[in-house]
Short mmCIF file of C-alpha atoms in Angstrom, two decimals:
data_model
loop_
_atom_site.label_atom_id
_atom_site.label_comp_id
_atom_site.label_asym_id
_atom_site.label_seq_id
_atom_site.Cartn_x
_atom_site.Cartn_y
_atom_site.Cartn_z
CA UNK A 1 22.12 8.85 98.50
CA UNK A 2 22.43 10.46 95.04
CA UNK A 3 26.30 11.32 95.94
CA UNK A 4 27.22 7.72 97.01
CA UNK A 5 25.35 6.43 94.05
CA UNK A 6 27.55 8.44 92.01
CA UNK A 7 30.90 7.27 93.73
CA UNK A 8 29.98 4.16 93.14
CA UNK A 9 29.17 4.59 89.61
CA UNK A 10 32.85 6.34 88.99
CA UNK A 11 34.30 3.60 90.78
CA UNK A 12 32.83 0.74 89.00
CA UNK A 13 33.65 2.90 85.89
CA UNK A 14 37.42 2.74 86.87
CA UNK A 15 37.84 -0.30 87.89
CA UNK A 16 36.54 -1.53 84.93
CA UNK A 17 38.79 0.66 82.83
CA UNK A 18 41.60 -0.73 84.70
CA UNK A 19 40.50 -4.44 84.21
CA UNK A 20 40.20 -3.72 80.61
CA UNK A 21 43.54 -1.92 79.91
CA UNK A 22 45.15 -4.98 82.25
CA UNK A 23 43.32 -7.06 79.67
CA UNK A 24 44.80 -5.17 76.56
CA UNK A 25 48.35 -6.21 77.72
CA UNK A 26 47.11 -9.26 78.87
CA UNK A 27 45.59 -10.92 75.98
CA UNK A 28 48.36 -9.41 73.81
CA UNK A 29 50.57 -12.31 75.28
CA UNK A 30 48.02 -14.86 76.18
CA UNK A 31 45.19 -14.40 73.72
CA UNK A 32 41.35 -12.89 74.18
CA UNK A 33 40.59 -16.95 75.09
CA UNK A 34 43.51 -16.63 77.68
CA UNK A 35 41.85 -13.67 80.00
CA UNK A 36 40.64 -14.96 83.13
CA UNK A 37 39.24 -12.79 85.85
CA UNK A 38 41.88 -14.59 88.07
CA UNK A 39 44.67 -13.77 85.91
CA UNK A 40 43.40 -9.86 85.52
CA UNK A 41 43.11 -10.10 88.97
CA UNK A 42 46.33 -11.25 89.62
CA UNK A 43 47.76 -8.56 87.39
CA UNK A 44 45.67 -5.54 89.06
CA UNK A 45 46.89 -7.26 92.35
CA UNK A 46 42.86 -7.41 93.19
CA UNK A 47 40.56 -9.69 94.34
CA UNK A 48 39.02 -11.37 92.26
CA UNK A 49 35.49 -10.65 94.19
CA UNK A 50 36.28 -7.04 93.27
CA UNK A 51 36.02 -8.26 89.44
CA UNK A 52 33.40 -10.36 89.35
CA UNK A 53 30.15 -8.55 87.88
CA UNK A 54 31.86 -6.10 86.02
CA UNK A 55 31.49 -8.33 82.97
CA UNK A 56 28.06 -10.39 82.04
CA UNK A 57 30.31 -12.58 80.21
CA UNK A 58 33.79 -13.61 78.95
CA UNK A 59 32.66 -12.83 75.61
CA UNK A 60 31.93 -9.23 76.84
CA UNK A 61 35.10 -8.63 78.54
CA UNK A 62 36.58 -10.00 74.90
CA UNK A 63 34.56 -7.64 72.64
CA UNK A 64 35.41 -4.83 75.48
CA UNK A 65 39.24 -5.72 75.31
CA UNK A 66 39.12 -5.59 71.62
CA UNK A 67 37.44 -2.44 71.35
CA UNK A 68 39.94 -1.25 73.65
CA UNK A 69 42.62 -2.40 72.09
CA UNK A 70 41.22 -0.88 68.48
CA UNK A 71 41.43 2.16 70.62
CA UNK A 72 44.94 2.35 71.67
CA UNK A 73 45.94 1.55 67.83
CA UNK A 74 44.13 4.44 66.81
CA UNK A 75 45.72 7.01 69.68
CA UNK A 76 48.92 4.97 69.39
CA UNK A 77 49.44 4.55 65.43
CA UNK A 78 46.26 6.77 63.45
CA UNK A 79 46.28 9.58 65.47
CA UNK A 80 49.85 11.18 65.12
CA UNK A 81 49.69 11.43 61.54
CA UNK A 82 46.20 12.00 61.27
CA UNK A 83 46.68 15.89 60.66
CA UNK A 84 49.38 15.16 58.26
CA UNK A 85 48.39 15.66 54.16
CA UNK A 86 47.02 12.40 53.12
CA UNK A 87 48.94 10.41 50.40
CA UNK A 88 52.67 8.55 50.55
CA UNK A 89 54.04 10.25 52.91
CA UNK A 90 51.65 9.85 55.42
CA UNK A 91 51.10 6.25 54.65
CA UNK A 92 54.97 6.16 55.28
CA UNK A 93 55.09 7.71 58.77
CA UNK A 94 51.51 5.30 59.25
CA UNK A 95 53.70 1.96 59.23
CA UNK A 96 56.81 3.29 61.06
CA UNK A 97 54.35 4.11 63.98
CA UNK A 98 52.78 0.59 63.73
CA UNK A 99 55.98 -1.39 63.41
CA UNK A 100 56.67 0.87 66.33
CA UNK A 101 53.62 0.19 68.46
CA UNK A 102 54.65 -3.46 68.29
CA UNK A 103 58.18 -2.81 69.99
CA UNK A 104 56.78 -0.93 72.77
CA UNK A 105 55.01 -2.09 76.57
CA UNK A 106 51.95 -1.75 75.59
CA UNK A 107 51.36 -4.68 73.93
CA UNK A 108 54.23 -6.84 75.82
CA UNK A 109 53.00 -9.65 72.98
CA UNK A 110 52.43 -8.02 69.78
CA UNK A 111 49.37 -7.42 67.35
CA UNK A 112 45.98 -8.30 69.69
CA UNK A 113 43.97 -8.14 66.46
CA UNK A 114 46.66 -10.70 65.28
CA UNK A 115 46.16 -12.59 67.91
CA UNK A 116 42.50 -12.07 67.79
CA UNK A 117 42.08 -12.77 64.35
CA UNK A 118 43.68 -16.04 64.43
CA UNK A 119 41.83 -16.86 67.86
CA UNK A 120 38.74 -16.46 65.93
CA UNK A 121 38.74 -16.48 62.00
CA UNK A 122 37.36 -20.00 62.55
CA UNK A 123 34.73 -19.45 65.30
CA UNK A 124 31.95 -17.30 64.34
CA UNK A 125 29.99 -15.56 66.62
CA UNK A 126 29.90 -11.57 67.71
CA UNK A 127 34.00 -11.83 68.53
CA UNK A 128 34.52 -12.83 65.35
CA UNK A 129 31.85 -10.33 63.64
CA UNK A 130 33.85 -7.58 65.96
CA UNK A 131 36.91 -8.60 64.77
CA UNK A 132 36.00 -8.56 60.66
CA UNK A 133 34.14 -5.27 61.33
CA UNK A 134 37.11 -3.60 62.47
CA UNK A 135 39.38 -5.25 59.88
CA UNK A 136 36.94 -4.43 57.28
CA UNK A 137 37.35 -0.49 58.23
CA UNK A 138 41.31 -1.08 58.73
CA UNK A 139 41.50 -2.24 55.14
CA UNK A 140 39.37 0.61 53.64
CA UNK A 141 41.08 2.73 55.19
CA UNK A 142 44.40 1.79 54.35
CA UNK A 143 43.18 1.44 50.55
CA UNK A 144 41.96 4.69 50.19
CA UNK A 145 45.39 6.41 51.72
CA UNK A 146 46.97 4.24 48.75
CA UNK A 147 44.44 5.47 46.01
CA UNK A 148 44.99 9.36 47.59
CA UNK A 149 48.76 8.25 46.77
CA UNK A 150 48.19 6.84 43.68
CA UNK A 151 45.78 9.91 42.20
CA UNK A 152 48.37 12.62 43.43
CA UNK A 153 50.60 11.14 40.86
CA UNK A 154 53.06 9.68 44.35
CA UNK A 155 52.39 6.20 43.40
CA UNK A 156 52.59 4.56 39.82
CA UNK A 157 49.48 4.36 38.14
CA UNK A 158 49.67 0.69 38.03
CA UNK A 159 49.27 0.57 42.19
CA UNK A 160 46.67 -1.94 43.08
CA UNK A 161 45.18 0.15 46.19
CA UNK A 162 43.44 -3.22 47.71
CA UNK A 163 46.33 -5.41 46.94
CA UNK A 164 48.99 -2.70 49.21
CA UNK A 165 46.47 -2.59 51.72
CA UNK A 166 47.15 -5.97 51.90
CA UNK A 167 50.65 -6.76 51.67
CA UNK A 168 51.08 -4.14 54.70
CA UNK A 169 48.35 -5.38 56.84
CA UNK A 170 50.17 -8.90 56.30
CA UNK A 171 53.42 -6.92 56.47
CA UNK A 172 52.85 -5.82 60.18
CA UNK A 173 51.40 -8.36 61.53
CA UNK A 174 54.50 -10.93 60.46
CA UNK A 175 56.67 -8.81 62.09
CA UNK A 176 54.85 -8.63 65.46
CA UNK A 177 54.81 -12.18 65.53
CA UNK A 178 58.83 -12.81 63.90
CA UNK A 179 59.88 -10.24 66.97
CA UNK A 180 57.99 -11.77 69.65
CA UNK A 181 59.08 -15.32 68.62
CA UNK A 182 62.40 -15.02 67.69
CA UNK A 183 63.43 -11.87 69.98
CA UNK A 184 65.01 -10.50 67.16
CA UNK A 185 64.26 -7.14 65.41
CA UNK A 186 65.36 -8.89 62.15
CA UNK A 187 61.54 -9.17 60.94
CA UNK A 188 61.06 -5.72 61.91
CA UNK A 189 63.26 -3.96 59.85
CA UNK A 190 62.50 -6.32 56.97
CA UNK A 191 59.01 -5.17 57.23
CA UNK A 192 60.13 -1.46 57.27
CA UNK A 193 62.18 -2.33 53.96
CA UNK A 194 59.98 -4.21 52.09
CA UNK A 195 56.65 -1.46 53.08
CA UNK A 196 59.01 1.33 51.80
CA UNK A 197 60.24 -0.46 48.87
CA UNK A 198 55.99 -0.57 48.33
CA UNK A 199 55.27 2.34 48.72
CA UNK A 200 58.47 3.64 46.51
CA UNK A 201 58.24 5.56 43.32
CA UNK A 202 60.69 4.07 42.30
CA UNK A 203 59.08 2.06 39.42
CA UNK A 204 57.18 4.57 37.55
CA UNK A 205 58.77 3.32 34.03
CA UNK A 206 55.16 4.22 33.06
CA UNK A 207 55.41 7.46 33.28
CA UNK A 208 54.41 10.35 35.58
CA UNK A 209 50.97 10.82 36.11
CA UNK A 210 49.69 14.49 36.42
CA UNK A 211 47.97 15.16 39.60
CA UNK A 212 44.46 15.82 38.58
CA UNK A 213 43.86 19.36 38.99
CA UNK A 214 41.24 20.99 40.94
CA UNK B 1 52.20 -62.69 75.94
CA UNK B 2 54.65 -61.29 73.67
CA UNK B 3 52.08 -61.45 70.93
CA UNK B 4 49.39 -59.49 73.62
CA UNK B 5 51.81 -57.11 74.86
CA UNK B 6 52.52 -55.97 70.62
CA UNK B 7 49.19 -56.47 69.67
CA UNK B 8 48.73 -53.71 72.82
CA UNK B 9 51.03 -51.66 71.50
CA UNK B 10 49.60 -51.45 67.68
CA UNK B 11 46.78 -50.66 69.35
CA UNK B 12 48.13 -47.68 71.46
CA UNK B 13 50.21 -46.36 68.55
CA UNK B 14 46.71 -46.38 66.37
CA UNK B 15 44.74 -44.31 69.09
CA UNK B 16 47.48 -42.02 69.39
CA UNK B 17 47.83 -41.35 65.53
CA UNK B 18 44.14 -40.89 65.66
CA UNK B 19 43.92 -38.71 68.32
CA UNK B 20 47.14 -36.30 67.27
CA UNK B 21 45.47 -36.26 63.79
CA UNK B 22 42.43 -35.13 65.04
CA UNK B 23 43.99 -32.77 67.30
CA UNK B 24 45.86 -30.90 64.14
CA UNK B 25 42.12 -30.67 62.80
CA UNK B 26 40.87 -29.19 65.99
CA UNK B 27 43.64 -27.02 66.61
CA UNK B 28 43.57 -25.41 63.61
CA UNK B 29 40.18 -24.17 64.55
CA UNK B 30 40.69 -22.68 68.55
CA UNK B 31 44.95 -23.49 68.78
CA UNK B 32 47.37 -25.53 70.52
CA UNK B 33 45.74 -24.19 74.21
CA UNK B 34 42.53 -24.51 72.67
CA UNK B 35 43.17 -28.37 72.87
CA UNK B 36 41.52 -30.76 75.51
CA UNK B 37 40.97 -34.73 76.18
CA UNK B 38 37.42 -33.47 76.23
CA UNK B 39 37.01 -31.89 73.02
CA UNK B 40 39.64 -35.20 71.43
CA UNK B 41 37.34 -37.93 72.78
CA UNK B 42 34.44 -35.60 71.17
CA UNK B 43 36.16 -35.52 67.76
CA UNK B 44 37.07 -39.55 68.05
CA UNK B 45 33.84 -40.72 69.55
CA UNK B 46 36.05 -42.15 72.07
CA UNK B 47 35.43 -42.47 75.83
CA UNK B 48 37.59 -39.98 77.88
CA UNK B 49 39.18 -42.48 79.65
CA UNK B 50 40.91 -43.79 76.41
CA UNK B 51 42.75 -41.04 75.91
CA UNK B 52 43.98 -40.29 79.11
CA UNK B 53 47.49 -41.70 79.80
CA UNK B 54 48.43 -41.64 75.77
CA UNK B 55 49.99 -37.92 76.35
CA UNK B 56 52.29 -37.62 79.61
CA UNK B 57 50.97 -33.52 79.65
CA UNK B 58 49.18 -31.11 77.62
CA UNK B 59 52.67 -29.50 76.60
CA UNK B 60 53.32 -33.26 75.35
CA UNK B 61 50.41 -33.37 73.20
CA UNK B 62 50.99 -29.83 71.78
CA UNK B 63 54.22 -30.61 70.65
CA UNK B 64 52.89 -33.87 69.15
CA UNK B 65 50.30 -31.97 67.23
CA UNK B 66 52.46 -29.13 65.90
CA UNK B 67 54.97 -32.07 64.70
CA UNK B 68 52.23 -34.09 63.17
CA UNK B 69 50.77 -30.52 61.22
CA UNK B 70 54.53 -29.91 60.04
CA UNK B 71 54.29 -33.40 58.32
CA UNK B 72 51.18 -32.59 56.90
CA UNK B 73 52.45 -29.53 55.43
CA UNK B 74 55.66 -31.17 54.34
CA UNK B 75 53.31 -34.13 52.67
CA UNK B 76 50.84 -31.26 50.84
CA UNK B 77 53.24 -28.71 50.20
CA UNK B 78 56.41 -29.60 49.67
CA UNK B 79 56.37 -33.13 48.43
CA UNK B 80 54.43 -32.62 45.37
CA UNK B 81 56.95 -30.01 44.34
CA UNK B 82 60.13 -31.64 45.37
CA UNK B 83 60.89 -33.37 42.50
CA UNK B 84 60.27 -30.15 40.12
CA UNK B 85 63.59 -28.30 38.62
CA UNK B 86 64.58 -25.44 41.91
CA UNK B 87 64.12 -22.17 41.33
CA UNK B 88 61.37 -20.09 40.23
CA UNK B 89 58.76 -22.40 38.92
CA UNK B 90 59.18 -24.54 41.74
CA UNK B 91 58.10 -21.87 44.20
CA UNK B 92 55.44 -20.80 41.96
CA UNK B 93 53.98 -24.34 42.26
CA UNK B 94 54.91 -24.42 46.03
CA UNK B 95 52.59 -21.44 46.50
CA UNK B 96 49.70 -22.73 44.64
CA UNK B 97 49.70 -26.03 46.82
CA UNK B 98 50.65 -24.10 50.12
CA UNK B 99 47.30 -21.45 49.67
CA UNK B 100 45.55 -24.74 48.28
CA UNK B 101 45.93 -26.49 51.75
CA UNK B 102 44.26 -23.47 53.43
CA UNK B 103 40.89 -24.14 51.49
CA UNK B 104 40.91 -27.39 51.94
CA UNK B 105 39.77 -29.46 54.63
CA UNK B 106 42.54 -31.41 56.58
CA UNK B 107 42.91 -27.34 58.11
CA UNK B 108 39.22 -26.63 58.72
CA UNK B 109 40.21 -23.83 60.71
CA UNK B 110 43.91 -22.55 58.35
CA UNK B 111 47.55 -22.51 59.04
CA UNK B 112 47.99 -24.07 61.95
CA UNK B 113 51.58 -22.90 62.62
CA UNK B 114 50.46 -19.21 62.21
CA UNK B 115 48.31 -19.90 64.83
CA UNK B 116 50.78 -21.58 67.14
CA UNK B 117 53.22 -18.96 66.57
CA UNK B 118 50.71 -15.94 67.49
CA UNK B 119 50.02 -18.15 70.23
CA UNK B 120 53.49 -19.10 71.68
CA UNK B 121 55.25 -15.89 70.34
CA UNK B 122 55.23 -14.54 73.63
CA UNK B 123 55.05 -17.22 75.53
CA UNK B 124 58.63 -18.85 76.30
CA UNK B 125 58.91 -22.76 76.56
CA UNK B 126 59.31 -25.65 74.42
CA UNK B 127 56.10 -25.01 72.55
CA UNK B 128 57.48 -21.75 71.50
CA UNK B 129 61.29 -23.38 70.72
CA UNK B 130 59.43 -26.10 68.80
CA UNK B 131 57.43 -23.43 66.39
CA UNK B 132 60.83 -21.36 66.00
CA UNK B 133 62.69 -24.04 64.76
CA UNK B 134 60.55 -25.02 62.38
CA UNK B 135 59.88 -21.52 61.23
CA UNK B 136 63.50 -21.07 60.92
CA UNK B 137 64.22 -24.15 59.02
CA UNK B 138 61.18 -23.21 56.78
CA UNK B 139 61.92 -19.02 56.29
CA UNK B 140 65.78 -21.09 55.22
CA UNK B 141 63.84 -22.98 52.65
CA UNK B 142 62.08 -20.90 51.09
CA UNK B 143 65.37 -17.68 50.86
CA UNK B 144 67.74 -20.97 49.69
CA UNK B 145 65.17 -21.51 46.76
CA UNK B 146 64.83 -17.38 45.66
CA UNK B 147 68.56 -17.65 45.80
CA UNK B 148 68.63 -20.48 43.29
CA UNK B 149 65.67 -18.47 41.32
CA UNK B 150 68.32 -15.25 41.21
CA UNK B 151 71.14 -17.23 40.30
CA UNK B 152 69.73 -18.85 37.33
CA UNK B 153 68.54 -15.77 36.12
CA UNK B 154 64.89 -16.37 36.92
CA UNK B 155 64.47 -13.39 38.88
CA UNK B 156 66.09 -10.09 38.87
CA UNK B 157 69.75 -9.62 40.63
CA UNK B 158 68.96 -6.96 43.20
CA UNK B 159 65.96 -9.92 44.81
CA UNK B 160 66.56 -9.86 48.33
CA UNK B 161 65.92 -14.00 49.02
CA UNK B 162 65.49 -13.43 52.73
CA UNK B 163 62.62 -10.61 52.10
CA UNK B 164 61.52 -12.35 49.42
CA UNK B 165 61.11 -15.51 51.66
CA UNK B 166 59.34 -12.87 54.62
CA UNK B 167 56.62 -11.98 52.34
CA UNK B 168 55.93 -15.15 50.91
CA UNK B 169 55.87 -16.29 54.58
CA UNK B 170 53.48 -12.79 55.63
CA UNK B 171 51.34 -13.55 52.38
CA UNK B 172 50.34 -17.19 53.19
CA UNK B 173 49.60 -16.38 56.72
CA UNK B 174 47.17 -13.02 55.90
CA UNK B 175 45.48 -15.39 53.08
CA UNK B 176 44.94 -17.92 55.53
CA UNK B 177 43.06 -15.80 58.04
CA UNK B 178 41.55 -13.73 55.75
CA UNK B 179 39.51 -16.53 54.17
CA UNK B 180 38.15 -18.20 57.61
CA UNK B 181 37.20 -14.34 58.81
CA UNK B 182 35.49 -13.28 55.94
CA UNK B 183 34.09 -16.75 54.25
CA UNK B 184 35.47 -15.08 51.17
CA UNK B 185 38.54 -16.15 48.90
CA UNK B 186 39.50 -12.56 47.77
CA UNK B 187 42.55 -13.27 50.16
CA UNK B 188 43.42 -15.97 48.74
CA UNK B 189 43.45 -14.94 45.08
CA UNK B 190 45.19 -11.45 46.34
CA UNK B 191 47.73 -13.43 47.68
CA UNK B 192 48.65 -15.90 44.82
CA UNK B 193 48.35 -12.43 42.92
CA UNK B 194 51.06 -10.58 44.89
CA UNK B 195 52.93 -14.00 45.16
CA UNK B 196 53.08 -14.01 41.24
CA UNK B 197 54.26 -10.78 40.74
CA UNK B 198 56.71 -11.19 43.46
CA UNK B 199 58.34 -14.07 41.93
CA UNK B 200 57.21 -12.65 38.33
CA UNK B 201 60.18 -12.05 35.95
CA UNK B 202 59.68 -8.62 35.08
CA UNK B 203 61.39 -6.44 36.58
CA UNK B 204 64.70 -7.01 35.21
CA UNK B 205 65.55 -3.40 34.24
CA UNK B 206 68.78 -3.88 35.84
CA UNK B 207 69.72 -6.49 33.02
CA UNK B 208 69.67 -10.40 32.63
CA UNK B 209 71.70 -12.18 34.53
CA UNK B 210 73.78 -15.50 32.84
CA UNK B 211 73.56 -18.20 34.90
CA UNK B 212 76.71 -19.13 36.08
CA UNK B 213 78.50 -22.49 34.32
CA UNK B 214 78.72 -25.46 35.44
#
């Protein structure tokens, strides 16, 4: 009894992981509002009765698709350059992997926290608490790469570390949406430009700063 | 029955403003798909059964509502700084009133066309044609008015209009969301920050352009 109990467990545990990834690419195109267990269905070429239960609600299977979806970014765009040294460089080979992530099949429709974001800035509730936690964290994050940059003398003094954390966040998420609407790559490699041309040293009429020692 | 059949019409022309105008309000808030007689009649204090018939399909309506929120934004935006010199200080007082409209209330849920466009992006059709177009038209706007900026000097020779127009573009949309996900304006002032030193005059190591005569 133990054994079949366990099957069961590990299949329920798949199928769910399956409904959830098919959800990823799903609501990528059609929005976290857009999933329907029919449509998942559909795509999983299931029954629907094999879906139904695995979610209390559809704001579960939302919060579940997001979390999901925070996870691929993080294999997908964090993780490569994770073990790189922190600083410009890294923040560098950061955006080409999410301008990247964007042209790929796993999102078939772009940015889902785009999409997510813009589904919900207006609705509060726990999608929309999800969605400004993890956007919260993105921004710190992204800040304090630029303020590593900035105190190992690779970025001018001058550097606003909030105010890049920004401009690439809005950057990124432009060009997911200029590629998917127009079909052209156009937005894409403006984004590249322009986040380079940010993250430049060029302008350091300043002056060099010394990296603090120690 | 002339005078019955016009006095009909008035009348059907009035509901319809009414109910596209409230329809920009609501869309702005959960989108274009996000739209329903339901929610309308709601909004309107109308009966259902009113509204039915006014819209031959939802795609109708959509369309309708996305053309009514570009005239908005035209009225807001653009209007008030139409009649101001081109070039730089126009699309310094463009900005204001385009972050303006975000805060205020005839977009109780932000830029509606960044949320048509992260909702149609992917999604091929006339609702996605119809955002494109205008997008186009309005990404040829705003580059046509840098370019005016660089060649009157106003900003430095080596401005890229196009990328220049992109960010501007990228900026508005990441203030707009920004303030409905966090209640807070920080967005918004980062934004009219980078927009100002974006469009700001300083960087013009490269020398001062003379505007060209007559």
């Amino acid at each position: 009894m133990r054994r079949m109990a366990l099957r069961t467990a590990a299949a329920v545990s798949d199928t769910r992981a399956a409904v959830i990834g098919a959800a990823v690419r799903s609501a990528s195109i059609t929005g976290l509002e857009g999933l329907t267990i029919g449509t998942l269905a559909d795509a999983l070429e299931m029954r629907k009765s094999g879906l139904f239960g695995l979610f209390g609600s559809k704001q579960e299977l939302q919060i579940a698709t997001l979390e999901a979806g925070t996870a691929l970014f993080l294999r997908e765009v964090w993780a490569p350059v994770a073990g790189l040294e922190p600083g410009r460089e890294r923040l560098l080979a950061l955006c080409d992997r999410w301008l990247e992530l964007f042209e790929g099949d796993q999102l078939p429709g772009g940015c889902l926290m785009t999409t997510a974001i813009v589904e919900f800035d207006a609705r509060p509730g726990p999608v929309r608490t999800a969605v400004a936690d993890v956007m919260q964290l993105w921004h710190e994050l992204l800040a304090h790469e630029v303020r590593t940059a900035v105190d190992a003398g690779q970025l001018p003094a001058k550097t606003e570390p909030v105010d890049v954390a920004f401009q690439l966040n809005a950057l990124a998420s432009a060009a997911s949406t200029s590629y998917h609407l127009t079909g052209k790559r156009d937005g894409l490699d403006q984004a590249r430009r322009i986040m380079a041309a940010l993250l430049s040293t060029a302008d350091t009429s300043e002056g060099v700063r010394i990296p603090p020692v120690g």
